[in-house]
Amino acid sequence: MTRRRAALLLPAAAAWALAAWLLWRSSLPAYHLPHLDEHALFPAHALHRAQRFSEVEDLFWFGKAIAQLVVLGLFARYGVRWMRESAAGPIGTGMLLGMIGFAFVWAAQLPFAVLDVWWRNRYGLSGSYVQATIGNWFQLGAQFVLLCVALAIVMGLARVRRIGEWWWLLAAPVFVGLRTLLAFVSPWLLGGKSFHAPYVASLQHSENVHVPVRVLSGFSEPNAFATGLGASRRVFLWKPIVEPPFTPRMDRFVLAHELGHLAHNHIWKSIGWYALIAFPLAYLLAVATRRRGGMGVPAAIPLAIFVYVVVQLAALPLQNLVTRHLEAEADWSALRATHDPAAGRQLFRLFASETLDDPSPPWWDYVFLENHPTLLQRIGMTRYYVAYVRPHVHG
Amino acid sequence: MHEPHPVQLVVEDEYRRSRLTVFFRLLLAIPHLIWFFLWTVWVALTSFVNWLISSFTGRPPRWFHRLMCGYVRYQAHLGAYLSLVADPYPGFMGEAGSYPVDVQLPQEPVTQRRWTILIRLVLFIPALLLASTLGGFTGGNVGSSRGKTRTGSGGGTLLLACALLGWFASLARGRMPKGLRDAGAYAIGYTAQASAYLLLVTDRYPNADPTEMLVAVTDRPPRHPVRVAGDPYDLRRSRITVVFRLLLSLPHILWLTLWGIVVLLVTLVQWFVTLFSGTPVRALHRFVSAYIRYRLHVAAYLFLVANPFPGFTGAPGVYPLDLELEGPQRQNRWKTGFRLVLAIPAFIVDTALSASLLTAALLTWFYALVKGSAPWGLRNLSAYALRYDAQTNAYLYLVTDAYPHASPLEGEDTREA
């Protein structure tokens, strides 16, 4: 490494670390979760079911990831031959290569998607073969459009002579801007029906977040999410979570959790983390594609896609670490707003039987796949709240 | 190059139409329709026997062959009469050489591969699909007159569109427009080839190539300012891009839609300018021309008429199926003022051709997946449909005031050097 490059990289790394530290800060106390025995908390049958289901689901994920890497690896090596199928100039050709790469991945992953539906149906969970194949096809189309927009930006910048190989410095902020715009606009596009419950106003008051709460139908699994920035902030509840077996007390906890996300600016923080990943990712792409002429050259696109996917996979543990941290803060916020750890505990126990989440998954599943704390950790937090915090709050 | 198809269309029509018979054409054809119905029932019964015998011998008996030839010919005569592709009242026996729009068929039965005879009905399905969008199977005549029971294109058949528009034109001018006459003749020719294939007159599959079908038509339409240029032998197709063709086209479709919105606004401005000054603004003309060319590129890619992924700018000379557009010319103010209304007949033909284009694309998709190439005939039919669509758009968006020409034949350059 040259001295000049080191002189540039060191301050950049320091700035990155400082930004990461600032984003990591939260209202979570320095807590140690009590050791819990999953067998004591969950019925043996439900536990076995959830674990068995998750094991095979993990295998499917693993198979999909391997298929993706193999296909894109081969595509990075041989994909250039499809350049002759284009009359679209460098950027259009790059788009075509990108789309063909993703099409191959789709085809390679299709058997796993079908098997996944079969497996979910075996356990009484939703999943349709039509959705997994034809529905997935349309999803692939949407992916193509987004990919083309992304490549148009990246290749367009890389082809500007004055920018050249510094394109990544401009492209990363552009993508962060687009992500911010999407976060701002998307809540208005989702629709949903207004949710009314006696506890909504008091929760909004205690979290100090006054935003619309809406119910989205068309889903078969219990879930909720908070999204939006500024005036577009919303909480969305998927219909199954406001229906039995979920009780109003559980719904109150769920709503408090989602409001907690907004109260602690998690959407902004997510954008911040996205920015922190976008810059090094773009830089790595620039470095990796240099041998093939840089990102402005279509021949570099198959390799760029491969590198992108590998880096994304490698960054998964970090991404999951961050989202688990944010989710834990939202859980903590919900406990403080509702003072109802029992509702949270019941909710998390119910998740094991309703969504078949493994309460304590194996380590690699935890590292690569879990973007929420495990159910056992979440129950542990409610215990911690009962043991150490509530007595102080209530004197 | 291809060997000529054994079923050849002969067109010796002079375009002149008797207004009286045109006006009453459908009523005058009633005796023919009854006769045709009876003949169809008879042919349906005998063709089964013919199929049975031919499956064993590999060659239809002479008596059956003659019957089927007569039927195919009569179908073409009646179709031509009803759709105004020809003027004289046809005979009832389908005699060879007795009508200005005729089909030449093999005089003697030919030996055919037995397996193709055995599964002829299955093999016929693609031709049936295409024939129903062009002529409406059974020659378009019955299809045209029984609109409610006709199955097929959904957009209406090409022959029906030609007949409908030709009826008004012939009443007004006493002549059938050449474009409509040629397009109708092409549809009749294809249907005759399809019928001949089904009825075991030949084992040669129908050829959808319009130019080859109308090879006997010697007079060319005038040169149009909007022309399609491309190598008709550019038939190689990449299987992987064929599989995902629709999805790969999505970014283009999105871009085309956005561009189209701007073009609509630009055309509005252009309309006012052309109406007052008589000549379109050059910059706007160039902008809209690029859009029309780009639209052709995208459609050619989507409908498998060409292989490479097109660019996003509609630049000339970069795509294998390209559009030649002339610069802005002075335009007739009347034609400009009433452009939308005047474009309605072109829309009708364009819609009919779009149904054929869609069917051709569907068939090409399967064919290209297996063979890695596009069928010659379907490729050229699609190129014809795209050319007409481009001419219609150019007319509508004020790029030219030359009316779209429905003839499948390329225009002849009659200008003096």
Short mmCIF file of C-alpha atoms in Angstrom, two decimals, chain B residues 4-400:
data_model
loop_
_atom_site.label_atom_id
_atom_site.label_comp_id
_atom_site.label_asym_id
_atom_site.label_seq_id
_atom_site.Cartn_x
_atom_site.Cartn_y
_atom_site.Cartn_z
CA PRO B 4 -41.53 -21.60 -53.69
CA HIS B 5 -44.52 -22.83 -51.75
CA PRO B 6 -46.64 -25.31 -53.74
CA VAL B 7 -49.74 -23.26 -52.92
CA GLN B 8 -49.34 -19.97 -54.74
CA LEU B 9 -51.59 -16.96 -54.66
CA VAL B 10 -52.44 -15.38 -58.01
CA VAL B 11 -53.73 -11.82 -58.04
CA GLU B 12 -54.96 -10.32 -61.31
CA ASP B 13 -57.31 -7.77 -59.87
CA GLU B 14 -57.47 -4.25 -61.31
CA TYR B 15 -58.74 -2.44 -58.19
CA ARG B 16 -61.91 -1.26 -59.90
CA ARG B 17 -65.06 -1.98 -57.90
CA SER B 18 -68.71 -1.76 -58.82
CA ARG B 19 -70.33 0.48 -56.23
CA LEU B 20 -73.65 -1.32 -56.54
CA THR B 21 -72.26 -4.79 -55.81
CA VAL B 22 -70.01 -3.40 -53.11
CA PHE B 23 -72.98 -1.88 -51.33
CA PHE B 24 -74.95 -5.14 -51.40
CA ARG B 25 -71.91 -7.43 -51.17
CA LEU B 26 -72.97 -9.33 -48.08
CA LEU B 27 -76.50 -9.92 -49.34
CA LEU B 28 -75.28 -10.98 -52.75
CA ALA B 29 -73.02 -13.52 -51.12
CA ILE B 30 -75.83 -15.30 -49.27
CA PRO B 31 -76.23 -18.09 -51.84
CA HIS B 32 -72.48 -18.61 -51.69
CA LEU B 33 -72.48 -18.72 -47.92
CA ILE B 34 -75.16 -21.41 -47.91
CA TRP B 35 -73.29 -23.35 -50.55
CA PHE B 36 -70.02 -22.91 -48.70
CA PHE B 37 -71.60 -24.20 -45.52
CA LEU B 38 -72.84 -27.35 -47.26
CA TRP B 39 -69.51 -27.84 -48.95
CA THR B 40 -67.71 -27.42 -45.61
CA VAL B 41 -69.84 -30.15 -44.03
CA TRP B 42 -69.13 -32.44 -46.98
CA VAL B 43 -65.40 -31.71 -46.84
CA ALA B 44 -65.33 -32.27 -43.08
CA LEU B 45 -66.79 -35.75 -43.53
CA THR B 46 -64.67 -36.75 -46.49
CA SER B 47 -61.46 -35.30 -45.10
CA PHE B 48 -61.62 -37.84 -42.28
CA VAL B 49 -61.75 -40.68 -44.79
CA ASN B 50 -59.00 -38.97 -46.78
CA TRP B 51 -56.86 -38.74 -43.64
CA LEU B 52 -57.45 -42.40 -42.80
CA ILE B 53 -56.45 -43.62 -46.26
CA SER B 54 -53.51 -41.24 -46.54
CA SER B 55 -52.17 -42.34 -43.15
CA PHE B 56 -51.67 -45.83 -44.62
CA THR B 57 -50.71 -45.00 -48.18
CA GLY B 58 -48.78 -41.76 -47.52
CA ARG B 59 -50.58 -40.16 -50.45
CA PRO B 60 -54.18 -38.89 -50.71
CA PRO B 61 -56.34 -40.58 -53.37
CA ARG B 62 -56.73 -38.48 -56.50
CA TRP B 63 -60.49 -37.99 -56.14
CA PHE B 64 -60.10 -36.63 -52.60
CA HIS B 65 -57.22 -34.43 -53.67
CA ARG B 66 -59.30 -32.79 -56.36
CA LEU B 67 -62.20 -32.27 -53.98
CA MET B 68 -59.95 -30.60 -51.42
CA CYS B 69 -58.27 -28.44 -54.06
CA GLY B 70 -61.64 -27.27 -55.29
CA TYR B 71 -62.68 -26.45 -51.76
CA VAL B 72 -59.52 -24.48 -50.98
CA ARG B 73 -59.86 -22.56 -54.21
CA TYR B 74 -63.52 -21.82 -53.70
CA GLN B 75 -62.78 -20.66 -50.15
CA ALA B 76 -60.23 -18.19 -51.54
CA HIS B 77 -62.61 -16.95 -54.25
CA LEU B 78 -65.43 -16.41 -51.81
CA GLY B 79 -63.11 -14.82 -49.26
CA ALA B 80 -61.82 -12.42 -51.90
CA TYR B 81 -65.33 -11.53 -53.02
CA LEU B 82 -66.65 -10.92 -49.54
CA SER B 83 -63.67 -8.91 -48.38
CA LEU B 84 -63.61 -6.84 -51.60
CA VAL B 85 -60.17 -8.11 -52.56
CA ALA B 86 -61.77 -8.97 -55.90
CA ASP B 87 -64.86 -7.67 -57.65
CA PRO B 88 -66.54 -10.25 -59.91
CA TYR B 89 -69.14 -12.64 -58.61
CA PRO B 90 -67.35 -15.97 -58.16
CA GLY B 91 -68.38 -19.35 -59.54
CA PHE B 92 -69.62 -22.08 -57.23
CA MET B 93 -67.17 -24.85 -58.09
CA GLY B 94 -63.83 -23.27 -57.29
CA GLU B 95 -62.47 -23.82 -60.78
CA ALA B 96 -58.85 -23.00 -61.37
CA GLY B 97 -58.14 -19.77 -63.25
CA SER B 98 -61.72 -18.64 -63.07
CA TYR B 99 -61.25 -15.75 -60.66
CA PRO B 100 -58.92 -12.74 -60.39
CA VAL B 101 -57.79 -13.85 -56.94
CA ASP B 102 -56.92 -17.50 -57.26
CA VAL B 103 -54.67 -20.12 -55.75
CA GLN B 104 -52.44 -22.47 -57.68
CA LEU B 105 -52.40 -25.91 -56.10
CA PRO B 106 -50.52 -29.12 -56.89
CA GLN B 107 -52.38 -30.75 -59.75
CA GLU B 108 -51.64 -34.28 -58.61
CA PRO B 109 -51.52 -35.63 -55.05
CA VAL B 110 -48.02 -35.75 -53.62
CA THR B 111 -46.43 -38.32 -51.34
CA GLN B 112 -46.26 -37.01 -47.78
CA ARG B 113 -44.48 -38.18 -44.63
CA ARG B 114 -46.88 -40.47 -42.82
CA TRP B 115 -46.15 -39.19 -39.37
CA THR B 116 -47.01 -35.65 -40.41
CA ILE B 117 -50.29 -36.95 -41.79
CA LEU B 118 -51.04 -38.79 -38.58
CA ILE B 119 -50.55 -35.77 -36.34
CA ARG B 120 -51.62 -33.17 -38.91
CA LEU B 121 -54.26 -31.71 -36.62
CA VAL B 122 -51.72 -31.06 -33.87
CA LEU B 123 -49.17 -29.66 -36.27
CA PHE B 124 -51.85 -27.43 -37.67
CA ILE B 125 -52.46 -25.57 -34.38
CA PRO B 126 -49.81 -22.82 -34.85
CA ALA B 127 -51.00 -22.19 -38.41
CA LEU B 128 -54.58 -22.07 -37.16
CA LEU B 129 -53.67 -19.47 -34.55
CA LEU B 130 -52.02 -17.27 -37.13
CA ALA B 131 -54.68 -17.84 -39.76
CA SER B 132 -57.36 -16.79 -37.29
CA THR B 133 -55.64 -13.44 -36.80
CA LEU B 134 -55.07 -12.90 -40.51
CA GLY B 135 -58.10 -14.27 -42.27
CA GLY B 136 -60.14 -15.91 -39.58
CA PHE B 137 -59.91 -19.58 -40.37
CA THR B 138 -62.23 -20.93 -43.07
CA GLY B 139 -61.08 -18.17 -45.30
CA GLY B 140 -62.15 -15.10 -43.43
CA ASN B 141 -65.37 -15.03 -45.37
CA VAL B 142 -67.40 -16.98 -42.88
CA GLY B 143 -65.43 -15.42 -40.08
CA SER B 144 -66.21 -11.98 -41.37
CA SER B 145 -69.89 -12.53 -41.66
CA ARG B 146 -70.44 -14.26 -38.37
CA GLY B 147 -68.71 -11.91 -36.06
CA LYS B 148 -70.37 -13.25 -32.95
CA THR B 149 -69.33 -16.83 -33.41
CA ARG B 150 -65.88 -16.17 -34.79
CA THR B 151 -63.04 -17.23 -32.58
CA GLY B 152 -59.53 -15.92 -32.90
CA SER B 153 -57.56 -12.79 -32.62
CA GLY B 154 -59.54 -10.65 -30.27
CA GLY B 155 -58.24 -7.60 -32.13
CA GLY B 156 -60.19 -8.56 -35.24
CA THR B 157 -58.73 -10.19 -38.29
CA LEU B 158 -56.68 -8.36 -40.83
CA LEU B 159 -59.05 -9.44 -43.57
CA LEU B 160 -62.06 -8.16 -41.69
CA ALA B 161 -60.37 -4.79 -41.14
CA CYS B 162 -59.50 -4.58 -44.83
CA ALA B 163 -63.04 -5.51 -45.84
CA LEU B 164 -64.61 -2.97 -43.53
CA LEU B 165 -62.39 -0.09 -44.60
CA GLY B 166 -62.39 -1.22 -48.22
CA TRP B 167 -66.18 -1.12 -48.25
CA PHE B 168 -66.25 2.58 -47.45
CA ALA B 169 -63.34 3.36 -49.75
CA SER B 170 -64.79 1.41 -52.65
CA LEU B 171 -68.17 3.05 -52.27
CA ALA B 172 -66.57 6.48 -52.23
CA ARG B 173 -64.03 6.02 -55.01
CA GLY B 174 -65.19 3.01 -56.98
CA ARG B 175 -61.74 1.51 -56.43
CA MET B 176 -60.21 -0.63 -53.74
CA PRO B 177 -57.13 1.02 -52.18
CA LYS B 178 -54.03 -0.94 -53.10
CA GLY B 179 -52.79 -1.28 -49.54
CA LEU B 180 -56.00 -2.83 -48.29
CA ARG B 181 -56.29 -5.03 -51.38
CA ASP B 182 -52.77 -6.38 -50.94
CA ALA B 183 -53.16 -6.93 -47.22
CA GLY B 184 -56.44 -8.75 -47.78
CA ALA B 185 -54.94 -10.85 -50.55
CA TYR B 186 -52.08 -11.81 -48.27
CA ALA B 187 -54.52 -12.93 -45.58
CA ILE B 188 -56.45 -14.99 -48.12
CA GLY B 189 -53.25 -16.55 -49.42
CA TYR B 190 -52.09 -17.58 -45.98
CA THR B 191 -55.48 -19.05 -45.15
CA ALA B 192 -55.44 -21.01 -48.42
CA GLN B 193 -52.02 -22.44 -47.58
CA ALA B 194 -53.23 -23.34 -44.10
CA SER B 195 -56.34 -25.05 -45.49
CA ALA B 196 -54.28 -26.93 -48.06
CA TYR B 197 -52.02 -28.15 -45.29
CA LEU B 198 -54.88 -29.27 -43.09
CA LEU B 199 -56.71 -31.00 -45.94
CA LEU B 200 -53.58 -32.91 -47.01
CA VAL B 201 -53.26 -31.12 -50.34
CA THR B 202 -49.62 -30.52 -49.42
CA ASP B 203 -47.36 -31.30 -46.50
CA ARG B 204 -45.53 -27.99 -46.84
CA TYR B 205 -46.23 -25.79 -43.83
CA PRO B 206 -47.91 -22.43 -44.55
CA ASN B 207 -45.41 -19.64 -45.10
CA ALA B 208 -46.31 -16.37 -43.41
CA ASP B 209 -43.84 -14.27 -45.39
CA PRO B 210 -45.94 -11.50 -46.99
CA THR B 211 -43.49 -10.66 -49.76
CA GLU B 212 -43.27 -14.23 -50.93
CA MET B 213 -47.03 -14.57 -50.77
CA LEU B 214 -47.54 -11.56 -53.02
CA VAL B 215 -44.75 -12.39 -55.41
CA ALA B 216 -47.26 -12.37 -58.26
CA VAL B 217 -48.27 -8.78 -57.56
CA THR B 218 -46.11 -6.73 -59.87
CA ASP B 219 -47.18 -3.18 -59.12
CA ARG B 220 -45.51 -1.80 -56.02
CA PRO B 221 -46.92 0.82 -53.70
CA PRO B 222 -45.29 4.25 -53.80
CA ARG B 223 -42.23 4.83 -51.65
CA HIS B 224 -43.27 5.85 -48.15
CA PRO B 225 -41.22 8.38 -46.15
CA VAL B 226 -41.22 5.93 -43.24
CA ARG B 227 -39.47 2.68 -44.15
CA VAL B 228 -38.15 -0.32 -42.29
CA ALA B 229 -34.65 -1.45 -43.12
CA GLY B 230 -33.25 -4.75 -42.02
CA ASP B 231 -31.82 -8.02 -43.14
CA PRO B 232 -34.66 -10.53 -43.51
CA TYR B 233 -32.13 -13.34 -43.11
CA ASP B 234 -31.07 -12.14 -39.68
CA LEU B 235 -32.78 -15.06 -37.98
CA ARG B 236 -30.41 -16.11 -35.19
CA ARG B 237 -31.89 -15.77 -31.72
CA SER B 238 -30.13 -16.22 -28.39
CA ARG B 239 -32.11 -18.80 -26.42
CA ILE B 240 -31.35 -17.32 -23.02
CA THR B 241 -32.54 -13.84 -23.99
CA VAL B 242 -35.56 -15.40 -25.68
CA VAL B 243 -36.60 -17.11 -22.44
CA PHE B 244 -36.49 -13.85 -20.52
CA ARG B 245 -37.42 -11.55 -23.39
CA LEU B 246 -40.43 -9.99 -21.72
CA LEU B 247 -38.57 -9.24 -18.50
CA LEU B 248 -35.49 -8.00 -20.31
CA SER B 249 -37.74 -5.57 -22.17
CA LEU B 250 -39.21 -4.10 -18.98
CA PRO B 251 -36.66 -1.30 -18.56
CA HIS B 252 -37.28 -0.35 -22.19
CA ILE B 253 -41.04 -0.44 -21.75
CA LEU B 254 -40.73 1.83 -18.73
CA TRP B 255 -38.46 4.22 -20.58
CA LEU B 256 -40.72 4.13 -23.62
CA THR B 257 -43.72 5.02 -21.48
CA LEU B 258 -41.95 8.00 -19.91
CA TRP B 259 -40.68 9.15 -23.28
CA GLY B 260 -44.16 8.67 -24.73
CA ILE B 261 -45.66 11.08 -22.19
CA VAL B 262 -43.22 13.78 -23.24
CA VAL B 263 -43.86 13.00 -26.91
CA LEU B 264 -47.58 13.54 -26.41
CA LEU B 265 -46.94 17.02 -25.05
CA VAL B 266 -44.44 17.77 -27.79
CA THR B 267 -46.90 16.61 -30.43
CA LEU B 268 -49.49 19.00 -29.10
CA VAL B 269 -47.07 21.89 -29.57
CA GLN B 270 -46.06 20.53 -32.96
CA TRP B 271 -49.69 20.31 -34.02
CA PHE B 272 -50.24 24.03 -33.42
CA VAL B 273 -47.00 24.95 -35.14
CA THR B 274 -47.67 22.74 -38.18
CA LEU B 275 -51.23 23.94 -38.44
CA PHE B 276 -50.14 27.56 -38.63
CA SER B 277 -46.78 27.40 -40.37
CA GLY B 278 -47.40 24.27 -42.46
CA THR B 279 -44.04 22.74 -41.52
CA PRO B 280 -43.08 20.97 -38.28
CA VAL B 281 -40.33 22.37 -36.08
CA ARG B 282 -37.11 20.55 -36.98
CA ALA B 283 -35.91 19.92 -33.41
CA LEU B 284 -39.26 18.54 -32.28
CA HIS B 285 -39.49 16.48 -35.45
CA ARG B 286 -36.10 14.95 -34.68
CA PHE B 287 -37.14 14.25 -31.10
CA VAL B 288 -40.37 12.51 -32.11
CA SER B 289 -38.62 10.63 -34.94
CA ALA B 290 -36.15 9.21 -32.42
CA TYR B 291 -39.07 8.13 -30.25
CA ILE B 292 -40.79 6.34 -33.13
CA ARG B 293 -37.56 4.64 -34.12
CA TYR B 294 -36.92 3.63 -30.52
CA ARG B 295 -40.45 2.26 -30.28
CA LEU B 296 -39.75 0.11 -33.31
CA HIS B 297 -36.48 -1.14 -31.81
CA VAL B 298 -38.18 -2.06 -28.55
CA ALA B 299 -41.10 -3.75 -30.28
CA ALA B 300 -38.72 -5.64 -32.56
CA TYR B 301 -36.85 -6.87 -29.51
CA LEU B 302 -39.94 -7.69 -27.48
CA PHE B 303 -41.69 -9.50 -30.32
CA LEU B 304 -38.54 -11.40 -31.32
CA VAL B 305 -38.24 -9.76 -34.71
CA ALA B 306 -34.64 -8.92 -33.91
CA ASN B 307 -32.07 -10.40 -31.56
CA PRO B 308 -29.87 -7.79 -29.88
CA PHE B 309 -30.84 -5.72 -26.88
CA PRO B 310 -31.64 -2.25 -28.24
CA GLY B 311 -30.16 1.02 -27.09
CA PHE B 312 -32.23 3.61 -25.22
CA THR B 313 -31.85 6.55 -27.57
CA GLY B 314 -33.54 5.51 -30.80
CA ALA B 315 -30.41 6.37 -32.73
CA PRO B 316 -30.49 5.46 -36.42
CA GLY B 317 -28.28 2.78 -37.92
CA VAL B 318 -27.48 0.85 -34.75
CA TYR B 319 -30.20 -1.78 -34.71
CA PRO B 320 -30.69 -4.64 -37.15
CA LEU B 321 -34.30 -3.68 -37.74
CA ASP B 322 -34.18 0.04 -38.24
CA LEU B 323 -36.50 2.79 -39.31
CA GLU B 324 -35.65 5.24 -42.06
CA LEU B 325 -37.42 8.53 -41.55
CA GLU B 326 -37.20 11.55 -43.77
CA GLY B 327 -36.71 15.07 -42.44
CA PRO B 328 -39.54 17.53 -41.88
CA GLN B 329 -41.53 18.32 -45.00
CA ARG B 330 -44.32 20.73 -45.66
CA GLN B 331 -47.65 19.17 -44.61
CA ASN B 332 -51.18 19.68 -45.75
CA ARG B 333 -53.00 21.87 -43.20
CA TRP B 334 -56.30 20.05 -43.62
CA LYS B 335 -54.62 16.74 -42.93
CA THR B 336 -52.91 18.26 -39.92
CA GLY B 337 -56.10 19.76 -38.52
CA PHE B 338 -58.05 16.52 -38.67
CA ARG B 339 -55.13 14.18 -38.04
CA LEU B 340 -56.72 12.29 -35.15
CA VAL B 341 -59.90 11.53 -37.07
CA LEU B 342 -58.03 10.65 -40.23
CA ALA B 343 -55.86 8.21 -38.31
CA ILE B 344 -58.82 6.04 -37.26
CA PRO B 345 -58.74 3.68 -40.28
CA ALA B 346 -55.00 3.26 -39.79
CA PHE B 347 -55.63 2.39 -36.16
CA ILE B 348 -58.07 -0.31 -37.20
CA VAL B 349 -55.56 -1.96 -39.52
CA ASP B 350 -52.81 -1.47 -36.96
CA THR B 351 -54.89 -3.21 -34.28
CA ALA B 352 -55.59 -6.13 -36.60
CA LEU B 353 -51.92 -6.41 -37.46
CA SER B 354 -50.99 -6.19 -33.79
CA ALA B 355 -52.98 -9.36 -33.14
CA SER B 356 -50.97 -11.12 -35.83
CA LEU B 357 -47.77 -9.68 -34.41
CA LEU B 358 -48.59 -10.98 -30.96
CA THR B 359 -49.43 -14.43 -32.27
CA ALA B 360 -46.30 -14.51 -34.40
CA ALA B 361 -44.22 -13.55 -31.35
CA LEU B 362 -45.78 -16.30 -29.28
CA LEU B 363 -45.08 -18.90 -31.94
CA THR B 364 -41.58 -17.56 -32.55
CA TRP B 365 -40.86 -17.79 -28.83
CA PHE B 366 -41.40 -21.54 -28.81
CA TYR B 367 -39.65 -22.05 -32.12
CA ALA B 368 -36.62 -19.97 -31.13
CA LEU B 369 -36.27 -21.80 -27.82
CA VAL B 370 -35.96 -25.08 -29.66
CA LYS B 371 -34.06 -24.04 -32.77
CA GLY B 372 -32.17 -20.93 -31.68
CA SER B 373 -33.53 -19.05 -34.68
CA ALA B 374 -36.71 -17.32 -35.80
CA PRO B 375 -38.88 -18.72 -38.59
CA TRP B 376 -38.39 -16.77 -41.77
CA GLY B 377 -42.08 -16.26 -42.51
CA LEU B 378 -43.09 -15.13 -39.04
CA ARG B 379 -40.12 -12.78 -38.85
CA ASN B 380 -41.16 -11.05 -42.04
CA LEU B 381 -44.82 -10.90 -41.10
CA SER B 382 -43.79 -9.25 -37.83
CA ALA B 383 -41.52 -6.81 -39.65
CA TYR B 384 -44.50 -5.86 -41.85
CA ALA B 385 -46.70 -5.31 -38.79
CA LEU B 386 -44.02 -3.18 -37.14
CA ARG B 387 -43.53 -1.15 -40.28
CA TYR B 388 -47.22 -0.36 -40.43
CA ASP B 389 -47.24 0.52 -36.75
CA ALA B 390 -44.30 2.88 -37.25
CA GLN B 391 -46.01 4.51 -40.23
CA THR B 392 -49.17 4.96 -38.19
CA ASN B 393 -47.24 6.56 -35.35
CA ALA B 394 -45.32 8.79 -37.72
CA TYR B 395 -48.64 9.95 -39.19
CA LEU B 396 -50.24 10.46 -35.80
CA TYR B 397 -47.28 12.29 -34.28
CA LEU B 398 -47.02 14.63 -37.29
CA VAL B 399 -43.68 13.32 -38.51
CA THR B 400 -45.21 12.97 -41.95
#
